[in-house]
CSV table of C-alpha atoms in Angstrom, one decimal:
chain,number,residue,atom,x,y,z
A,5,MET,CA,13.0,-5.5,-26.3
A,6,ALA,CA,15.0,-2.1,-26.6
A,7,THR,CA,17.5,-2.5,-29.2
A,8,SER,CA,19.6,0.5,-28.3
A,9,LEU,CA,20.5,2.6,-25.3
A,10,ALA,CA,18.8,5.5,-27.0
A,11,GLU,CA,15.3,3.6,-26.7
A,12,ILE,CA,16.2,2.7,-23.2
A,13,ARG,CA,16.8,6.3,-22.4
A,14,ALA,CA,13.7,7.6,-24.1
A,15,LYS,CA,11.7,5.2,-22.0
A,16,LEU,CA,13.2,6.3,-18.9
A,17,GLN,CA,12.8,10.0,-19.8
A,18,ALA,CA,9.1,9.3,-20.4
A,19,GLN,CA,8.7,7.7,-16.9
A,20,GLU,CA,10.4,10.7,-15.4
A,21,ASN,CA,8.2,13.1,-17.2
A,22,LYS,CA,5.1,11.0,-15.9
A,23,GLY,CA,6.5,11.4,-12.3
A,24,GLN,CA,7.1,15.2,-12.2
A,25,GLY,CA,4.7,17.4,-10.3
A,26,GLY,CA,1.4,16.7,-8.4
A,27,GLN,CA,0.7,16.4,-4.8
A,28,SER,CA,1.5,13.5,-2.7
A,29,GLY,CA,-1.7,11.6,-2.4
A,30,GLY,CA,-1.0,8.3,-0.4
A,31,ASP,CA,-0.1,9.6,2.9
A,32,ASN,CA,-0.9,13.1,4.3
A,33,GLY,CA,1.6,12.4,7.4
A,34,ILE,CA,4.3,13.1,4.9
A,35,TYR,CA,4.8,16.9,4.1
A,36,ALA,CA,5.6,17.2,0.4
A,37,HIS,CA,7.7,20.3,0.8
A,38,TRP,CA,9.0,19.6,-2.8
A,39,ASN,CA,5.4,20.8,-4.1
A,40,ILE,CA,5.6,24.1,-2.6
A,41,PRO,CA,5.4,27.1,-5.2
A,42,GLU,CA,8.7,28.5,-6.5
A,43,GLY,CA,9.9,31.6,-4.5
A,44,THR,CA,8.2,30.3,-1.4
A,45,THR,CA,9.4,29.1,2.1
A,46,ALA,CA,8.1,26.4,4.2
A,47,ARG,CA,9.1,26.6,7.8
A,48,VAL,CA,9.5,23.6,9.7
A,49,ARG,CA,10.6,22.5,13.3
A,50,PHE,CA,12.4,19.1,13.6
A,51,LEU,CA,11.7,16.8,16.4
A,52,PRO,CA,13.8,14.0,17.9
A,53,ASP,CA,13.6,10.4,17.0
A,54,ALA,CA,11.6,8.2,19.1
A,55,ASN,CA,14.5,5.5,19.1
A,56,THR,CA,16.7,6.6,22.0
A,57,LYS,CA,19.5,4.8,20.4
A,58,ASN,CA,19.9,6.8,17.5
A,59,ASP,CA,22.0,9.6,18.2
A,60,PHE,CA,20.5,11.8,15.3
A,61,PHE,CA,17.1,13.1,14.4
A,62,TRP,CA,17.0,11.3,10.9
A,63,VAL,CA,17.5,8.1,9.5
A,64,GLU,CA,19.0,7.6,6.2
A,65,ARG,CA,17.2,5.8,3.5
A,66,LEU,CA,19.0,4.2,0.2
A,67,MET,CA,16.6,3.2,-2.6
A,68,ILE,CA,17.1,2.0,-6.3
A,69,LYS,CA,14.3,2.6,-8.9
A,70,LEU,CA,14.1,-0.2,-11.7
A,71,PRO,CA,12.6,1.2,-14.5
A,72,PHE,CA,10.2,-1.2,-16.9
A,73,ALA,CA,8.7,-0.6,-20.3
A,74,GLY,CA,5.4,-1.4,-19.0
A,75,VAL,CA,3.4,-4.5,-17.3
A,76,LYS,CA,3.5,-7.9,-19.2
A,77,GLY,CA,0.2,-8.8,-20.4
A,78,GLN,CA,-1.4,-5.3,-20.3
A,79,VAL,CA,-2.2,-3.7,-23.5
A,80,ASP,CA,-0.8,-0.3,-24.0
A,81,SER,CA,0.6,-0.3,-20.5
A,82,LYS,CA,2.7,2.7,-19.9
A,83,PRO,CA,6.4,2.9,-18.5
A,84,THR,CA,6.6,2.3,-14.8
A,85,PHE,CA,9.1,1.8,-12.4
A,86,VAL,CA,9.5,-0.7,-9.1
A,87,GLN,CA,11.3,1.0,-6.1
A,88,VAL,CA,13.7,-1.5,-4.2
A,89,PRO,CA,15.9,-1.1,-1.1
A,90,CYS,CA,19.8,-1.2,-1.6
A,91,VAL,CA,21.2,-3.3,0.9
A,92,GLU,CA,24.2,-1.0,1.5
A,93,MET,CA,21.6,0.7,3.8
A,94,TRP,CA,22.5,-2.2,6.2
A,95,GLY,CA,26.3,-2.4,5.4
A,96,GLU,CA,26.1,-5.3,2.9
A,97,ALA,CA,27.1,-5.6,-0.8
A,98,CYS,CA,24.4,-4.6,-3.3
A,99,PRO,CA,23.9,-7.0,-6.2
A,100,ILE,CA,22.7,-4.1,-8.6
A,101,LEU,CA,25.4,-1.7,-7.7
A,102,ALA,CA,27.9,-4.7,-8.0
A,103,GLU,CA,27.0,-4.7,-11.7
A,104,VAL,CA,26.3,-1.0,-12.1
A,105,ARG,CA,29.8,-0.1,-10.7
A,106,THR,CA,31.5,-1.7,-13.7
A,107,TRP,CA,29.5,0.5,-16.1
A,108,PHE,CA,31.4,3.6,-14.8
A,109,LYS,CA,34.6,2.1,-16.2
A,110,ASP,CA,33.3,3.4,-19.8
A,111,LYS,CA,32.5,7.1,-19.9
A,112,SER,CA,30.0,6.6,-22.4
A,113,LEU,CA,27.9,4.4,-20.1
A,114,GLU,CA,27.8,6.7,-17.2
A,115,GLU,CA,24.3,8.2,-17.9
A,116,MET,CA,22.8,4.7,-18.0
A,117,GLY,CA,24.8,3.8,-14.7
A,118,ARG,CA,23.3,6.8,-12.9
A,119,LYS,CA,19.6,5.7,-13.9
A,120,TYR,CA,20.4,2.5,-11.7
A,121,TRP,CA,22.4,4.0,-8.9
A,122,LYS,CA,21.2,4.2,-5.6
A,123,LYS,CA,19.3,7.3,-4.2
A,124,ARG,CA,19.8,8.7,-0.7
A,125,SER,CA,17.4,10.6,1.2
A,126,TYR,CA,16.7,11.3,5.0
A,127,ILE,CA,13.6,10.7,6.8
A,128,MET,CA,12.8,13.2,9.8
A,129,GLN,CA,9.7,14.4,11.7
A,130,GLY,CA,8.5,17.6,13.1
A,131,PHE,CA,5.8,20.4,12.9
A,132,VAL,CA,5.1,22.6,10.0
A,133,HIS,CA,5.2,26.3,11.1
A,134,GLU,CA,4.9,28.0,7.8
A,135,ASN,CA,2.9,26.1,5.0
A,136,PRO,CA,2.6,27.6,1.4
A,137,LEU,CA,0.9,24.4,0.3
A,138,THR,CA,-2.8,25.7,0.2
A,139,ASP,CA,-4.2,22.1,-0.6
A,140,ASP,CA,-2.1,20.4,2.0
A,141,LYS,CA,-4.6,18.1,4.2
A,142,PRO,CA,-2.8,17.1,7.4
A,143,THR,CA,-4.4,14.2,9.5
A,144,ASP,CA,-5.2,15.1,13.1
A,145,ASN,CA,-1.9,14.1,14.3
A,146,PRO,CA,0.3,17.5,13.6
A,147,ILE,CA,3.4,15.8,13.6
A,148,ARG,CA,4.6,15.5,10.2
A,149,ARG,CA,7.2,13.2,8.5
A,150,PHE,CA,9.6,14.8,6.1
A,151,ILE,CA,11.6,13.1,3.2
A,152,ILE,CA,14.8,15.1,2.8
A,153,SER,CA,16.9,15.1,-0.1
A,154,PRO,CA,21.1,15.2,0.1
A,155,GLN,CA,21.0,19.0,-1.0
A,156,ILE,CA,18.9,20.1,2.1
A,157,PHE,CA,20.5,17.6,4.5
A,158,ASN,CA,23.9,19.1,3.6
A,159,LEU,CA,22.6,22.3,4.7
A,160,ILE,CA,21.2,20.7,7.9
A,161,LYS,CA,24.4,18.9,8.7
A,162,ASN,CA,26.7,21.9,8.1
A,163,ALA,CA,24.9,24.1,10.5
A,164,LEU,CA,25.2,21.4,13.1
A,165,MET,CA,29.0,21.5,13.2
A,166,ASP,CA,28.9,25.5,13.6
A,167,PRO,CA,30.8,25.8,17.2
A,168,GLU,CA,28.5,28.6,17.8
A,169,LEU,CA,25.3,26.4,17.9
A,170,GLU,CA,24.8,26.0,21.6
A,171,ASN,CA,21.6,23.7,21.5
A,172,LEU,CA,20.2,20.9,19.6
A,173,PRO,CA,17.8,22.3,17.0
A,174,THR,CA,15.2,19.6,18.1
A,175,ASP,CA,15.4,21.1,21.7
A,176,TYR,CA,11.8,21.7,23.0
A,177,GLU,CA,12.7,24.9,24.8
A,178,ALA,CA,15.5,26.3,22.9
A,179,GLY,CA,15.5,24.7,19.5
A,180,LEU,CA,15.6,26.4,16.0
A,181,ASP,CA,13.1,26.3,12.9
A,182,PHE,CA,14.4,25.4,9.5
A,183,SER,CA,13.2,27.3,6.6
A,184,ILE,CA,13.0,25.4,3.3
A,185,LYS,CA,13.2,27.8,0.5
A,186,LYS,CA,12.5,26.8,-3.2
A,187,THR,CA,14.0,28.6,-6.1
A,188,SER,CA,15.1,27.1,-9.3
A,189,LYS,CA,18.6,26.7,-10.9
A,190,GLY,CA,19.2,25.4,-14.6
A,191,GLY,CA,15.5,24.3,-14.9
A,192,TYR,CA,15.3,22.4,-11.7
A,193,ALA,CA,14.2,23.1,-8.2
A,194,ASP,CA,17.0,24.4,-5.8
A,195,TYR,CA,17.1,24.6,-2.2
A,196,ASN,CA,20.7,26.0,-1.4
A,197,THR,CA,19.1,29.1,0.1
A,198,SER,CA,17.3,27.2,3.0
A,199,THR,CA,18.4,28.2,6.2
A,200,TRP,CA,18.0,27.6,10.1
A,201,ALA,CA,16.2,30.6,12.1
A,202,ARG,CA,18.8,33.0,13.7
A,203,LYS,CA,16.7,33.0,17.0
A,204,GLU,CA,15.8,30.1,19.3
A,205,SER,CA,12.2,29.4,20.1
A,206,ALA,CA,10.2,27.2,22.2
A,207,LEU,CA,7.5,24.8,21.1
A,208,THR,CA,3.8,25.9,21.9
A,209,SER,CA,1.7,24.5,24.6
A,210,ALA,CA,-0.3,22.8,21.6
A,211,GLU,CA,2.7,21.3,20.0
A,212,LEU,CA,3.7,19.8,23.5
A,213,GLN,CA,0.3,18.4,24.0
A,214,ALA,CA,0.3,17.0,20.4
A,215,ILE,CA,3.6,15.1,21.3
A,216,GLU,CA,2.1,13.9,24.6
A,217,LYS,CA,-1.0,12.6,22.9
A,218,PHE,CA,0.4,11.0,19.6
A,219,GLY,CA,4.1,10.2,20.5
A,220,LEU,CA,7.2,10.6,18.3
A,221,TYR,CA,7.5,8.3,15.5
A,222,ASN,CA,10.3,5.8,15.6
A,223,LEU,CA,12.2,6.7,12.4
A,224,ASN,CA,13.4,3.3,11.7
A,225,ASP,CA,9.7,2.0,11.1
A,226,PHE,CA,9.7,4.1,8.0
A,227,LEU,CA,12.7,2.3,6.4
A,228,PRO,CA,12.0,-0.5,3.9
A,229,LYS,CA,12.2,-4.1,5.3
A,230,LYS,CA,15.6,-5.6,4.7
A,231,PRO,CA,15.4,-8.2,1.7
A,232,SER,CA,15.9,-11.9,2.3
A,233,ASP,CA,18.1,-14.0,0.2
A,234,ALA,CA,15.1,-14.9,-1.8
A,235,GLU,CA,14.1,-11.2,-2.3
A,236,LEU,CA,17.6,-10.3,-3.2
A,237,LYS,CA,17.3,-12.8,-6.1
A,238,ILE,CA,14.1,-11.3,-7.2
A,239,ILE,CA,15.6,-7.9,-7.0
A,240,LYS,CA,18.6,-9.0,-9.4
A,241,GLU,CA,16.2,-10.7,-11.7
A,242,MET,CA,14.0,-7.5,-12.0
A,243,PHE,CA,17.2,-5.4,-12.5
A,244,GLU,CA,18.3,-7.8,-15.5
A,245,ALA,CA,14.8,-7.6,-17.0
A,246,SER,CA,14.8,-3.8,-16.7
A,247,VAL,CA,18.0,-3.3,-18.3
A,248,ASN,CA,16.8,-5.8,-21.1
A,249,GLY,CA,13.9,-3.4,-21.9
A,250,GLU,CA,11.4,-6.0,-20.7
A,251,PRO,CA,8.0,-5.4,-19.1
A,252,PHE,CA,7.3,-6.0,-15.4
A,253,ASP,CA,6.3,-9.5,-15.0
A,254,ALA,CA,3.6,-9.3,-12.2
A,255,ASP,CA,3.0,-13.2,-12.0
A,256,LYS,CA,6.9,-13.6,-10.9
A,257,TRP,CA,7.6,-10.7,-8.9
A,258,SER,CA,4.4,-8.9,-7.4
A,259,ALA,CA,4.4,-10.8,-4.5
A,260,TYR,CA,7.6,-9.4,-3.5
A,261,TYR,CA,8.0,-5.8,-5.1
A,262,LYS,CA,5.6,-4.1,-7.8
A,263,PRO,CA,5.0,-0.8,-9.4
A,264,ALA,CA,3.4,1.9,-7.4
A,265,GLY,CA,-0.3,1.5,-7.5
A,266,MET,CA,-0.6,-1.9,-8.6
A,267,ALA,CA,-3.2,-3.8,-6.7
A,268,SER,CA,-2.0,-6.5,-4.1
A,269,THR,CA,-1.9,-10.0,-5.0
A,270,ALA,CA,-2.4,-13.2,-2.6
A,271,GLY,CA,0.4,-13.6,-0.4
A,272,SER,CA,2.0,-10.0,-1.4
A,273,LYS,CA,5.0,-9.2,1.0
A,274,GLN,CA,4.6,-5.4,-0.1
A,275,SER,CA,2.3,-2.7,0.7
A,276,ASP,CA,0.3,-1.3,-2.3
A,277,ASP,CA,2.5,2.0,-2.4
A,278,GLU,CA,6.2,0.6,-2.0
A,279,SER,CA,8.3,-1.5,0.1
A,280,THR,CA,8.2,0.8,3.1
A,281,PRO,CA,6.1,-0.9,6.0
A,282,VAL,CA,3.1,0.4,7.8
A,283,SER,CA,4.4,2.2,10.8
A,284,LYS,CA,3.0,3.9,13.9
A,285,PRO,CA,4.1,6.6,16.4
A,286,VAL,CA,5.3,5.6,19.9
A,287,ALA,CA,2.5,5.3,22.5
A,288,VAL,CA,-0.1,5.2,19.9
A,289,SER,CA,-1.9,1.8,19.1
A,290,ARG,CA,-3.4,2.7,15.5
A,291,PRO,CA,-0.9,2.5,12.7
A,292,ALA,CA,-0.1,5.4,10.7
A,293,PRO,CA,-0.7,5.4,6.8
A,294,VAL,CA,1.6,3.7,4.4
A,295,ALA,CA,4.2,5.9,3.0
A,296,THR,CA,3.6,7.7,-0.2
A,297,HIS,CA,5.7,6.5,-3.5
A,298,ASP,CA,5.5,10.1,-4.7
A,299,ASP,CA,8.9,11.2,-3.6
A,300,PRO,CA,11.0,14.4,-4.5
A,301,PRO,CA,13.2,14.1,-7.5
A,302,PHE,CA,16.5,13.3,-5.4
A,303,GLU,CA,20.1,13.4,-6.4
A,304,VAL,CA,21.8,10.2,-6.8
A,305,ASP,CA,25.0,9.4,-4.8
A,306,GLU,CA,28.2,10.0,-6.9
A,307,PRO,CA,29.3,6.5,-7.8
A,308,GLU,CA,32.8,5.4,-7.1
A,309,VAL,CA,35.0,5.4,-10.1
A,310,THR,CA,38.3,3.6,-9.8
A,311,ALA,CA,39.2,2.4,-13.1
A,312,PRO,CA,40.4,4.3,-16.2
A,313,VAL,CA,37.9,5.8,-18.7
A,314,THR,CA,37.6,4.4,-22.1
A,315,ALA,CA,36.6,5.7,-25.3
A,316,ALA,CA,33.1,6.4,-26.2
A,317,LYS,CA,31.1,3.8,-28.2
A,318,PRO,CA,28.0,3.9,-30.5
A,319,ALA,CA,24.8,3.9,-28.5
A,320,SER,CA,23.6,0.6,-30.0
A,321,GLN,CA,27.0,-0.9,-29.0
A,322,ARG,CA,26.7,0.5,-25.5
A,323,ALA,CA,23.6,-1.4,-25.0
A,324,GLU,CA,24.9,-4.8,-26.0
A,325,ASP,CA,27.7,-4.4,-23.9
A,326,ILE,CA,25.5,-4.1,-21.0
A,327,LEU,CA,23.3,-7.0,-21.9
A,328,ALA,CA,26.3,-9.2,-22.5
A,329,MET,CA,27.9,-8.4,-19.2
A,330,ILE,CA,24.7,-9.3,-17.4
A,331,ARG,CA,24.4,-12.5,-19.4
A,332,ASN,CA,27.9,-13.7,-19.0
A,333,ARG,CA,27.4,-13.7,-15.3
A,334,GLN,CA,24.3,-15.6,-15.6
A,335,LYS,CA,26.7,-18.5,-17.3
């Protein structure tokens, strides 16, 4: 068990370093724009959602990553994480955030709180018109899915509010391409120079034929399954064990949620990669591949801080406060 916040932070940093870089390996239907080289541009064309009840061409996803020191019973196992859905995605109270919100009452615990805070992303679909990824291997279906970070999404949304924009960017005849431009700022990837095209353009005949042949995706199908009451209990248990610095207990939890890449167990309720279900595009009978766990390093939402900030405490005391807070709620 970790005895200080510094140890927990070191393990989290090791896990983050392990997850940086590399190509997306589980689902070529997802276009990993976060892997394009710095200084290059990926030009894409977004398409509508097949779900006609969705007013937008995206769906919002809220996830929480629970870091673990390793896997119980595995010798020399490395730090890992389990990704679980935040039920605020369905307008309900999240048991993890109910705990983590209290940490932001103490400024010295903010960094720890952000580790467990929800991560927001947006799922879209469309064509890739300009691709700087030389080793990208798309499937026969040229309609790709995009996992968009809040930074890029804000640029997309702000342009939609421009009164000079006459047509939807997803219009087949008079839509707009979007250029994802990757630069760097402060040692991190930056996409703030990404822009919409100035001129409208029509989809090509080949692209229209692809839509006719493969159909559009219902983006809701790529959201995780809403946890049941039993699964919410498991999520809370995993969260408490994670903060305690305990390893992931596959015997107790892998039938519900498990680290990416862990083999399925009998009766498993989760896919091998994450809690996102297998999905398929409209008018296509064969399922699409499971969404990859290799997501870009998204920003966390800004937590709501409503209480006064207290003075900083020593690192060891901070960790004890967090553990005591959880244990008191279990009594």
